[in-house]
Coordinates of C-alpha atoms and ligand atoms in Angstrom, one line a residue:
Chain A
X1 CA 105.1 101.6 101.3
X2 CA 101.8 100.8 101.3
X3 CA 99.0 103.5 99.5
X4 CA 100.2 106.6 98.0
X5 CA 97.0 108.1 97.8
X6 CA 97.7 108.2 94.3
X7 CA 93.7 106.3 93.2
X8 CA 90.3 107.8 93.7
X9 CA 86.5 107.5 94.0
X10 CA 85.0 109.4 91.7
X11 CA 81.3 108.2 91.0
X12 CA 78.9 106.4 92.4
X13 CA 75.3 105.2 92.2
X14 CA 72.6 103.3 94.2
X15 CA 68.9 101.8 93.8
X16 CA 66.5 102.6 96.7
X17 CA 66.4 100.0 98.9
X18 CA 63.2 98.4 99.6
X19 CA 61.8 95.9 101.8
X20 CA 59.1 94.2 99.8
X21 CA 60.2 94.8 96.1
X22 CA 57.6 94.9 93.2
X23 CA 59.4 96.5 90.5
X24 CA 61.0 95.0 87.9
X25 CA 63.4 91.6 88.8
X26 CA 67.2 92.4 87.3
X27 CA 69.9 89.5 87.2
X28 CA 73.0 90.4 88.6
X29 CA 74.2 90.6 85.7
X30 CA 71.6 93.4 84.5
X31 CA 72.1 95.1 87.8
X32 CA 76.0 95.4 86.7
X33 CA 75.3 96.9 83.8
X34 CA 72.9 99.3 84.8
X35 CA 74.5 100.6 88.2
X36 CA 77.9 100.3 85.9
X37 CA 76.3 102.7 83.2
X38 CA 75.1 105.0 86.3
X39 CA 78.0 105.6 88.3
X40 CA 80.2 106.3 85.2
X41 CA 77.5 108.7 84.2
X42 CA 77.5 110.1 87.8
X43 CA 81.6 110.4 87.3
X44 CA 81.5 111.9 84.1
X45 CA 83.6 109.1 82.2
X46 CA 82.7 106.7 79.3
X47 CA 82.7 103.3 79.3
X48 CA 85.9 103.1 77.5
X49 CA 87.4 104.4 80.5
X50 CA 87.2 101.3 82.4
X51 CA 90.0 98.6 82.1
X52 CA 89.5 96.8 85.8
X53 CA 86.5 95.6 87.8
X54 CA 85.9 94.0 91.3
X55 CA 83.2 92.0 92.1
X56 CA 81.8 89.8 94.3
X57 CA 79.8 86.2 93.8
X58 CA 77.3 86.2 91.1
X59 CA 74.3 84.0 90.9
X60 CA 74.1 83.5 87.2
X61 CA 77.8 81.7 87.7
X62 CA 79.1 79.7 90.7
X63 CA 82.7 80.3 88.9
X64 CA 84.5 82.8 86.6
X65 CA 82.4 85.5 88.2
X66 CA 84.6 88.5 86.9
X67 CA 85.0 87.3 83.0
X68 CA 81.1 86.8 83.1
X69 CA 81.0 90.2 84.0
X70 CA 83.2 91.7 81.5
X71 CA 82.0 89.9 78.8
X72 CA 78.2 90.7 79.4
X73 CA 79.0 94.6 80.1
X74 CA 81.6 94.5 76.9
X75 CA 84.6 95.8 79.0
X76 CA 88.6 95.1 78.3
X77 CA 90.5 94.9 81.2
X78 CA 93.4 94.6 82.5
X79 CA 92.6 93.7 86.5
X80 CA 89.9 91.3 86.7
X81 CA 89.0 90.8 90.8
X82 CA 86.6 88.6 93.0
X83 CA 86.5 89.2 96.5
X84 CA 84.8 86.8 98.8
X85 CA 84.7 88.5 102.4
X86 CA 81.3 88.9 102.9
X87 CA 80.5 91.8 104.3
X88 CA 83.9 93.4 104.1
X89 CA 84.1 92.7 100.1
X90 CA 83.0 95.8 98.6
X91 CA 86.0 98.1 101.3
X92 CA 87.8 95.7 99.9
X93 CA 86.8 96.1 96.4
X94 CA 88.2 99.6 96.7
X95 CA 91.2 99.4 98.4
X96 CA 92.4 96.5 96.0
X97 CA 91.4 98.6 92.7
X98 CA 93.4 101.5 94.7
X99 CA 96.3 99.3 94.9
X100 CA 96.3 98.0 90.9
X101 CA 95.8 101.5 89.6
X102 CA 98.9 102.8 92.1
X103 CA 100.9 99.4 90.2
X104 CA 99.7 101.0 86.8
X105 CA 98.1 98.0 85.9
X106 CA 94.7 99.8 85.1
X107 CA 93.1 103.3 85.4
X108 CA 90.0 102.9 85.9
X109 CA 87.9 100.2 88.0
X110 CA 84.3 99.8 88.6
X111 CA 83.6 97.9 91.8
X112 CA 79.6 96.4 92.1
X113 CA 77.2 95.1 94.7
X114 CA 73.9 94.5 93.1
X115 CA 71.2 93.2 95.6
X116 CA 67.9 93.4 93.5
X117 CA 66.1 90.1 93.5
X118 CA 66.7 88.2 90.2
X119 CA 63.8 86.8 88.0
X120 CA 62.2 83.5 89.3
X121 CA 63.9 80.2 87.7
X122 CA 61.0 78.6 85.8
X123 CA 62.9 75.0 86.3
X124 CA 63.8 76.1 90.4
X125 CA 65.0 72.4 91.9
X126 CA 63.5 71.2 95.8
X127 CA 64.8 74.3 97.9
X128 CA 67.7 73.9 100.3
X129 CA 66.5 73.7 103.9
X130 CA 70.4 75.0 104.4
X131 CA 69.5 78.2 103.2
X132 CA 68.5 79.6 106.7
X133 CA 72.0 78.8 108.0
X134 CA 72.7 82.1 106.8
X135 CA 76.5 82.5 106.5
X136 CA 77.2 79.4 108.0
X137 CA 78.5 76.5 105.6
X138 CA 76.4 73.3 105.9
X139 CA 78.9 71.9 103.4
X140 CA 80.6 68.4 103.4
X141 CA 84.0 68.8 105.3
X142 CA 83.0 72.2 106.9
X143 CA 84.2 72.3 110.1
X144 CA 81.0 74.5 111.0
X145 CA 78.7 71.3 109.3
X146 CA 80.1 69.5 112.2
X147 CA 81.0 71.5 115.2
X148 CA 78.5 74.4 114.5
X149 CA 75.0 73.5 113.0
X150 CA 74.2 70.5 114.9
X151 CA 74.3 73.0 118.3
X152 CA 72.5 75.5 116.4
X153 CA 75.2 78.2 116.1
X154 CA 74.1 79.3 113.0
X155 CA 73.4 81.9 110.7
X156 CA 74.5 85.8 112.3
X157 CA 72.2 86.5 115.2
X158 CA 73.6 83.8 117.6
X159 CA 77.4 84.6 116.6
X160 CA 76.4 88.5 117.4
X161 CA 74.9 87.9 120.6
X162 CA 77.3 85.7 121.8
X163 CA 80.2 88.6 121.8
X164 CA 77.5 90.8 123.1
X165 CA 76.9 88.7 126.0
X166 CA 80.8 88.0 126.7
X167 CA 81.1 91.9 126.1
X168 CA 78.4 92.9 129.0
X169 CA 80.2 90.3 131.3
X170 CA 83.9 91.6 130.8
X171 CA 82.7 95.7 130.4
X172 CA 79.4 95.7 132.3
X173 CA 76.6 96.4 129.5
X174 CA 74.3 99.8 129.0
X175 CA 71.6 98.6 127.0
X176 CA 70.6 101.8 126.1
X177 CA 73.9 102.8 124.7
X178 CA 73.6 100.2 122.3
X179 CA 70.0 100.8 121.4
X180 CA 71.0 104.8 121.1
X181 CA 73.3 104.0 118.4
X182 CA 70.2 102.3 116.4
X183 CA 67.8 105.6 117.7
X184 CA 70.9 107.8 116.6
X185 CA 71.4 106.3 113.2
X186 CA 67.6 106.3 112.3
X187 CA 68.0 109.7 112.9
X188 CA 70.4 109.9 110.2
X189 CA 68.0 108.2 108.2
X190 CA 65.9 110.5 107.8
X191 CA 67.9 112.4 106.0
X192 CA 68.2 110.0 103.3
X193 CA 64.9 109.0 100.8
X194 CA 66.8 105.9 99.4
X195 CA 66.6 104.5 102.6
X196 CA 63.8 101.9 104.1
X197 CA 62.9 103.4 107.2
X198 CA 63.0 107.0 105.7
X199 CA 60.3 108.7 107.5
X200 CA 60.2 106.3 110.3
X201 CA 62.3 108.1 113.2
X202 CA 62.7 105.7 116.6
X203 CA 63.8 106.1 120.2
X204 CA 66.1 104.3 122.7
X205 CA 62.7 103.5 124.2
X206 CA 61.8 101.9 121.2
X207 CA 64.1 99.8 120.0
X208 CA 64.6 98.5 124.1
X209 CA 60.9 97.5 123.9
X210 CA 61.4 95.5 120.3
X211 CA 61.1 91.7 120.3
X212 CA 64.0 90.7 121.9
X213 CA 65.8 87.9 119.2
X214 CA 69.1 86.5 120.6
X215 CA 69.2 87.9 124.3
X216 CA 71.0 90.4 124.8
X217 CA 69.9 91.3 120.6
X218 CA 66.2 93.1 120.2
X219 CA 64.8 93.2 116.7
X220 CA 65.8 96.8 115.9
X221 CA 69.7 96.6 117.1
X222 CA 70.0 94.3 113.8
X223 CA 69.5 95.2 110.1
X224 CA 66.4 95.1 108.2
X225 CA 67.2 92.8 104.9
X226 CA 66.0 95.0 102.0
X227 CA 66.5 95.1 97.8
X228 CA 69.0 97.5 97.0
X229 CA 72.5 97.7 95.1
X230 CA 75.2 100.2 94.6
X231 CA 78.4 100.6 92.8
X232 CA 81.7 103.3 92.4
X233 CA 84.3 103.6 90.2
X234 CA 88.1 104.4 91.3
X235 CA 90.2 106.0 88.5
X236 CA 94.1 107.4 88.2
X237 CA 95.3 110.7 89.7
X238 CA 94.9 111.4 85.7
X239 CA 91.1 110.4 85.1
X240 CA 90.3 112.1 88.2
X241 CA 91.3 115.3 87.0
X242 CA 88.8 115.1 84.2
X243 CA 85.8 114.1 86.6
X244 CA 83.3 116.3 87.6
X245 CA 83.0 115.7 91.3
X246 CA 85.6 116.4 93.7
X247 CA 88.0 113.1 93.9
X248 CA 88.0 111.3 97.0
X249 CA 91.2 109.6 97.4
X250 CA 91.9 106.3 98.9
X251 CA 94.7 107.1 101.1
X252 CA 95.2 104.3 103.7
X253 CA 93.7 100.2 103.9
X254 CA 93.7 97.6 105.8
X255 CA 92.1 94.0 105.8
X256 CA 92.3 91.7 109.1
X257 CA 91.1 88.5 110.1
X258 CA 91.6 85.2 111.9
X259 CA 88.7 83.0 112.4
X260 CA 85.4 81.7 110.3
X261 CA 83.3 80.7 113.6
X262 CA 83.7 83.4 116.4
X263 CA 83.5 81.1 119.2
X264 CA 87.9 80.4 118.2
X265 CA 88.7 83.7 118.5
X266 CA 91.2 84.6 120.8
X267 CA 88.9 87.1 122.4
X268 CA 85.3 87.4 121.2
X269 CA 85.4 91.1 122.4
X270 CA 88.3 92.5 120.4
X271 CA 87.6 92.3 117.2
X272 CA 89.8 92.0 114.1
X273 CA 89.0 95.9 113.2
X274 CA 91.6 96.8 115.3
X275 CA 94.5 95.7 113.2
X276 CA 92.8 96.3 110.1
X277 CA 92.5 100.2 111.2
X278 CA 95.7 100.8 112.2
X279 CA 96.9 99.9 108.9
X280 CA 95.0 102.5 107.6
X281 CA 95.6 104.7 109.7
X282 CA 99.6 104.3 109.4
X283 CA 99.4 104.5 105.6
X284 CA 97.6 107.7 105.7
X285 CA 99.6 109.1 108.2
X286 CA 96.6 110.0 110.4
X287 CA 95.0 109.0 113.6
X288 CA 91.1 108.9 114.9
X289 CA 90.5 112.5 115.7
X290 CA 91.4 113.6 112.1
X291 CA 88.4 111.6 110.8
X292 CA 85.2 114.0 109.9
X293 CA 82.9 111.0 110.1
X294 CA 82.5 107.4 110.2
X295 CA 80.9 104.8 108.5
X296 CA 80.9 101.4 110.2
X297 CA 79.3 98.3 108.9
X298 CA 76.5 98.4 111.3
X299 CA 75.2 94.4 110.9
X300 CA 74.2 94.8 114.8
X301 CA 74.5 97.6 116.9
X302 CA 77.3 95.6 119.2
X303 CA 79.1 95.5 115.5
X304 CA 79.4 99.6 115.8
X305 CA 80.5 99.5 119.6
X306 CA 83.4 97.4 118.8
X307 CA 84.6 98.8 115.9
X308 CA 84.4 102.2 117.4
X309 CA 86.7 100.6 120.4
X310 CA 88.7 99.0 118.1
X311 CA 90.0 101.5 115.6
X312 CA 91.0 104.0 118.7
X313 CA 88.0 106.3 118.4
X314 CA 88.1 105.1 122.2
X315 CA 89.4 103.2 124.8
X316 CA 88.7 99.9 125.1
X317 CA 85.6 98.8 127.6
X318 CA 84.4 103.1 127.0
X319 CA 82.5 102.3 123.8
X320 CA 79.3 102.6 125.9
X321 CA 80.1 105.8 127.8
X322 CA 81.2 107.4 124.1
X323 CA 78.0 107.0 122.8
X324 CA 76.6 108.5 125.9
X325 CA 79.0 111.2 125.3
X326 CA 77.9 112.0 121.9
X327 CA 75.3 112.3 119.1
X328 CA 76.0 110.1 116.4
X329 CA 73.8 112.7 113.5
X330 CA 75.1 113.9 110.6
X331 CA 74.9 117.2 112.5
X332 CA 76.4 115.8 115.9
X333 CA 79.3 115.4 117.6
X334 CA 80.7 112.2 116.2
X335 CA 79.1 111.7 113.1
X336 CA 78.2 108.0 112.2
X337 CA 76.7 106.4 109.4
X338 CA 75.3 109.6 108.1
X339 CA 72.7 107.8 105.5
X340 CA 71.6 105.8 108.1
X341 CA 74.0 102.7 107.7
X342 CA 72.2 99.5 107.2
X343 CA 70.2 99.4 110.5
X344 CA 68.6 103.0 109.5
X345 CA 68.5 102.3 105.5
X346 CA 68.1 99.1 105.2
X347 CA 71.0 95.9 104.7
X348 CA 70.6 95.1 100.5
X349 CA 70.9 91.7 99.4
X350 CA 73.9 90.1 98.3
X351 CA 77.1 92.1 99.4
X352 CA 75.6 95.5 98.6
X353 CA 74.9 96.2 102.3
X354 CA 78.3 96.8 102.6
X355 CA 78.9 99.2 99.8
X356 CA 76.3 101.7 101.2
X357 CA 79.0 103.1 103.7
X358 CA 81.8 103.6 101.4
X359 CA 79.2 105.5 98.7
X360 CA 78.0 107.0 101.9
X361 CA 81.8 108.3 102.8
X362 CA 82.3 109.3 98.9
X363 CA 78.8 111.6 99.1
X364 CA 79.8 113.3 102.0
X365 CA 83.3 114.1 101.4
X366 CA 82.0 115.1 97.1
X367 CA 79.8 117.5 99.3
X368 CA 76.5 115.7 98.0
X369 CA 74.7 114.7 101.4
X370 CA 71.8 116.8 100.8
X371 CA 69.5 116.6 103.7
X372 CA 72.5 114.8 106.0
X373 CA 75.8 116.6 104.7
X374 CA 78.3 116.5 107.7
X375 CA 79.9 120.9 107.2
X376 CA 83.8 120.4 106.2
X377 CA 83.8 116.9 105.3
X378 CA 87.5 115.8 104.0
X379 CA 88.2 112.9 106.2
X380 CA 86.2 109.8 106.2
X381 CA 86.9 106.2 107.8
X382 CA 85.1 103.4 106.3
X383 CA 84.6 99.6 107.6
X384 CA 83.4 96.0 106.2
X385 CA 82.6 93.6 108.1
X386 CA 82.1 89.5 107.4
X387 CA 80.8 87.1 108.8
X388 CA 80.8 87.4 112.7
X389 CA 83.3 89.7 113.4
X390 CA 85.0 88.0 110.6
X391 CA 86.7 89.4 108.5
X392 CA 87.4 93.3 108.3
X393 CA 88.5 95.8 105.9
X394 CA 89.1 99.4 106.4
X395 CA 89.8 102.3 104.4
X396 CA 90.6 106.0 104.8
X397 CA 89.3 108.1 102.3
X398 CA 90.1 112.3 101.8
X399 CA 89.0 114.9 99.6
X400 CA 91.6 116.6 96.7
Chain B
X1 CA 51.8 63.1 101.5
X2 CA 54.6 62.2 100.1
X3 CA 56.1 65.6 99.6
X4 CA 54.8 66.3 103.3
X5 CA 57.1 64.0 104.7
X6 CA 60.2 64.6 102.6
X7 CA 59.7 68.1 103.9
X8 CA 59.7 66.5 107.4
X9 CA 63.0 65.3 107.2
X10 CA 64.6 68.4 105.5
X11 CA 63.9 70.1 108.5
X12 CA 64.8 67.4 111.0
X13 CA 67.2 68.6 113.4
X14 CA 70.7 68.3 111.8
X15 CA 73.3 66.1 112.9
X16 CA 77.1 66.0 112.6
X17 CA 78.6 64.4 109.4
X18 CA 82.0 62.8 110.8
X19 CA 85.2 62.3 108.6
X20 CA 87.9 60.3 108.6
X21 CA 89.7 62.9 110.5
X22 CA 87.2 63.8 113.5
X23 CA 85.7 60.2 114.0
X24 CA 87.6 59.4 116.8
X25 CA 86.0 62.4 118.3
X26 CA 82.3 61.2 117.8
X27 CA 83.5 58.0 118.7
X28 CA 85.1 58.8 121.9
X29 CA 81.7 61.1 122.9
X30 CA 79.5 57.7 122.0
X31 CA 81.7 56.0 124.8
X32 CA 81.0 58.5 127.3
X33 CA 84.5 60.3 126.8
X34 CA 85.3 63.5 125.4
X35 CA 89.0 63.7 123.7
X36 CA 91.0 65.9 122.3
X37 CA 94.0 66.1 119.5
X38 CA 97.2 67.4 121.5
X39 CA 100.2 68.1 119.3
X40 CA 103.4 66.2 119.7
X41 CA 105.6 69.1 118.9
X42 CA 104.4 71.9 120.5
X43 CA 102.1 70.2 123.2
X44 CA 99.2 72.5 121.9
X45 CA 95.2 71.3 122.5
X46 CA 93.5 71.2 119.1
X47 CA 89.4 71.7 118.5
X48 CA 88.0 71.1 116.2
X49 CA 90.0 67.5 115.0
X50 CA 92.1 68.3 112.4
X51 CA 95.2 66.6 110.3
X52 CA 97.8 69.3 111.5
X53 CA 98.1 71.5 114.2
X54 CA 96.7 74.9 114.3
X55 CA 99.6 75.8 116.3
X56 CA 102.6 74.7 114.9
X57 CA 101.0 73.0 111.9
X58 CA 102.7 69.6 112.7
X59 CA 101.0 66.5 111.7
X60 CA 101.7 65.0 114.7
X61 CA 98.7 64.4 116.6
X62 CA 97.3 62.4 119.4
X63 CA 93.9 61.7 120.6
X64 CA 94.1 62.2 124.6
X65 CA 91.4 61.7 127.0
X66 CA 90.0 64.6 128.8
X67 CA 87.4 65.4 131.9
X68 CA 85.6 67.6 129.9
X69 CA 85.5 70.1 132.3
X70 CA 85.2 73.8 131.6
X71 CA 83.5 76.9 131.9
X72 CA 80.5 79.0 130.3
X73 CA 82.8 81.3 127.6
X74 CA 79.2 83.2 126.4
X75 CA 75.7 82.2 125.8
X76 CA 73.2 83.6 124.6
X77 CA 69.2 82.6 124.8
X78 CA 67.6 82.5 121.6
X79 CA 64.1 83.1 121.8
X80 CA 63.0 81.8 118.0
X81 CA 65.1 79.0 116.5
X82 CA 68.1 79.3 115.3
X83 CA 66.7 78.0 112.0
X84 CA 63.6 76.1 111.3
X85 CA 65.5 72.7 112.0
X86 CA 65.3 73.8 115.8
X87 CA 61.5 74.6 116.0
X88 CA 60.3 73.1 119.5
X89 CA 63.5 73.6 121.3
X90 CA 63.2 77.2 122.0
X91 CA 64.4 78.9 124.0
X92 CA 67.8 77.6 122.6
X93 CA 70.5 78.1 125.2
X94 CA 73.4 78.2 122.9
X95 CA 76.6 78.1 124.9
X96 CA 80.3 78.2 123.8
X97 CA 82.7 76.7 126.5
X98 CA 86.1 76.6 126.9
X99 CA 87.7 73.8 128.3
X100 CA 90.4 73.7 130.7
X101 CA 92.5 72.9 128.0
X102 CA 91.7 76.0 126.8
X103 CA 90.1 75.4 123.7
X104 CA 86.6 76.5 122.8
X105 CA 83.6 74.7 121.8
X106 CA 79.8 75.5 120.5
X107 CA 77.3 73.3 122.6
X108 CA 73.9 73.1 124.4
X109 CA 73.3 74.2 127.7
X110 CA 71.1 71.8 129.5
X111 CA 69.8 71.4 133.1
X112 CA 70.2 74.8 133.8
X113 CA 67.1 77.7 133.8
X114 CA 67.8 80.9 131.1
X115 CA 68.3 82.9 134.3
X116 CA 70.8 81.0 135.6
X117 CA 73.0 81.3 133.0
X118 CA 76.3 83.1 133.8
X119 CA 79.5 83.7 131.5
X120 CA 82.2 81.8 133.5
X121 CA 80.4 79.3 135.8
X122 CA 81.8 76.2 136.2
X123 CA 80.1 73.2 133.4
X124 CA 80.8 69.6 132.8
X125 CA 79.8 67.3 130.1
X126 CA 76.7 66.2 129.3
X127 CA 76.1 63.3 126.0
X128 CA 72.9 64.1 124.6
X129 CA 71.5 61.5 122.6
X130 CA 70.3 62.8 118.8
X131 CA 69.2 59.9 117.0
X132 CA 72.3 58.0 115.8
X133 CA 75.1 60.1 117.0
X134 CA 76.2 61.8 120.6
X135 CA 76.7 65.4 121.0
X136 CA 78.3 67.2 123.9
X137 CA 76.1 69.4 125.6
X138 CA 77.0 70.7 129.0
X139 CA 75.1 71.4 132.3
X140 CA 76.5 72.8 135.4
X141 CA 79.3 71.1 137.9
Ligands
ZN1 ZN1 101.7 72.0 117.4

């Protein structure tokens, strides 16, 4: 059961991601359209080809998110998806258009995370002071309204910090192991003119001696929030064949999670990657050191320890001595993140922070990493994570 | 000055909302007693108050008086507010504690210097005092 391996990614496209954005302001719905129109371009199909999409929220509509988009990009479908797990929706966008095109419900899905600021609302109401709660629900009847704002656990950087902290008292804590993997990632960034800090290389020393936010958090281990926006489209074994990249085939998922609020999970340092990878890993029928590189939804740096623990790339507690152990580059020993992930390029609005890594993991394995390619990429693993330490998807992707 | 001060209290510190459901809760911290749900059926400890149990998903609760006695699960110091609701009260010592009754709660740390702060030292209760309602903070034993 499970993934046949029988679905695959075979374009993709993505806006430069910006930190102060002047150019033109695209509703979500514009964004949709246009990244829609690129990555079918990039995949060598026509719009005719597409009969499912997968999206997340939409602005322009609280409700009825996935009809608003099919109507406004003209598109018949026959799988019509919303997936609302923050940070792991667009890995989870993929592996559910995997699974309806294996039913033979569709053929060909276009999954999109635009994150462009949208045109000003002339008739804009009072704002809501809840908006800097972040992720955190100041909602009537939310159990975090209650029992989380009025201590001020809320929005990511106090979540994160807390499973740091409980981390460093149960493993010990290398401070900069943690800030190597933001140094080691900015590296990678480099390598990659879409993203923000392209041309702005950093040390361990560095980020160590950035403002330090939520102690044990400093200002560079967590992502800078940027304008940006990507999308891909999976297609039949079929479709693929007519494609002009090499298909990259979604051959294992998973999806995991337990709590909202990580202050109830049974242990804040094991995360719910763990099950969500071995799923994966099981469908595929392959285990950690079969994976070419990684990309790991990088929120925090702490985010990118655990989930290497987690999904058996090591033991758990040796996180920090692994990174020690290796360079995370494109061109290093474990690879990690190889356009920078979102601490290195840059975390784009909305959900499409989390569609940089699979794009990223599709690039590399299509052989189209100029400037970054990892040599013999065929294996990737790819992560989403929500909330704090929410929710988690995972995917395994390999090249035809 | 009108718009000044409605943007005063937007950004007043926030304050819990009870329901039907968790009022005994609130209640019980405005007396100077913290309690907890236990289930009937499966003797499990519930937090947050809910209508069934997280365990066993029985409907048979019951509100129990408890010490309140715990220790320090994680903290962390934030150094700029949470949010701009907070402004003035940094640095935030944000704790989560878990009671000996095993469940976990998100609180204030209070009495206690940032440096002093250690995951798994011994707290007890502390009802702070926010306008109109009581929340449980906790300093430590
Ligand atoms: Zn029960």
């Amino acid at each position: 059961m499970g993934l046949q391996g029988k679905a695959a990614l075979v374009g993709v496209a993505d806006y430069k991601n910006v930190r102060k954005y002047t150019g033109k302001r695209k509703f979500y719905l514009e964004q949709w359209a246009e990244l829609t129109q690129m990555a079918l371009a990039d995949a060598g199909l026509s719009k005719d080809d597409i009969d499912g999409i997968c999206c997340s929220s939409i602005p322009e509509s609280d409700l009825f998110a996935p009809a608003t988009v099919a109507e406004y990009l003209g598109l018949k479908v026959n799988f019509a998806e919303m997936v609302d797990l923050g940070g792991a929706s667009s890995v989870s966008m993929i592996w559910r258009a995997a699974a309806a095109i294996e039913l033979g419900i569709c053929e060909a899905v276009v999954c999109a995370a635009p994150g462009i600021p949208i045109p000003s609302n002339p008739d804009r109401g009072p704002r809501d002071p809840n908006r800097f709660y972040g992720s955190t629900s100041a909602n009537w009847g939310s159990p975090q309204t209650e029992f989380d704002v009025p201590y001020g656990n809320v929005a990511q950087n106090v979540g994160y910090a807390l499973i740091a902290q409980r981390y460093a008292d149960a493993y010990g804590y290398d401070e900069r192991a943690l800030a190597k993997i933001a140094a080691d990632q900015r590296t990678n960034a480099q390598g990659n003119p879409k993203a923000v800090f392209h041309g702005q290389p950093i040390t361990i020393d560095d980020v160590l001696q950035s403002k330090m936010v939520a102690d044990p958090l400093h200002v560079l281990e967590i992502v800078m929030p940027c304008a940006g926006g990507s999308a891909c489209i999976v297609v039949s074994e079929r479709l693929a064949r007519k494609c002009k990249h090499r298909p990259v085939y979604v051959t294992g998922c998973g999806e995991h999670l337990t709590t909202r609020s990580v202050t109830y999970a049974e242990d804040m340092t094991v995360s719910p990657v763990g099950p969500a990878a071995a799923s994966a890993f099981g469908m595929a029928g392959k285990k950690p050191t079969d994976i070419d590189v990684l990309q790991a939804y990088d929120c925090y740096t702490i985010t990118v320890l655990l989930t290497m623990e987690d999904a058996g790339f090591c033991a758990k507690g040796e996180g920090l001595s692994f990174v020690n152990e290796h360079s995370l580059t494109f061109d290093g020993t474990f690879p990690v993140n190889t356009h920078g992930g979102q601490l290195g390029a840059g975390q784009a609005a909305g959900m499409a922070g989390g569609m940089s890594q699979p794009v990223e993991g599709v690039r590399q394995i299509m052989g189209r990493a100029d400037g970054r390619q990892v040599k013999d990429c065929n294996t990737a693993l790819i992560t989403g994570t929500g909330g704090i330490m929410s929710e988690q998807s995972v995917i395994i992707l390999e090249g035809a | 000055m009108k718009n000044e001060s409605d943007n005063n209290a937007l950004y007043q510190r926030p304050q819990p909302r009870p329901t039907p459901t968790s009022e005994p809760f609130w209640a019980g911290l405005a007396a100077q007693q913290v309690r907890l749900q236990q289930c009937d059926d499966c003797a499990g400890w519930v937090y947050y108050p809910r209508s069934h149990c997280p365990h066993c998903l029985s409907p048979n609760l019951t509100w129990q008086d408890i010490s309140g006695e715990g220790t320090l699960y994680s903290y962390t110091v934030a150094q700029q507010p949470t949010a701009p609701q907070f402004a003035g009260e940094e640095p935030q010592l944000i704790g989560v504690v878990e009671l000996k009754e095993g469940v976990r709660l998100n609180t204030v740390m209070v009495n206690v210097s940032p440096e002093d702060l250690e995951v798994g030292m011994r707290v007890k209760p502390v009802f702070f005092q926010l306008a109109d309602t009581t929340l449980l903070y906790f300093e430590p034993s």
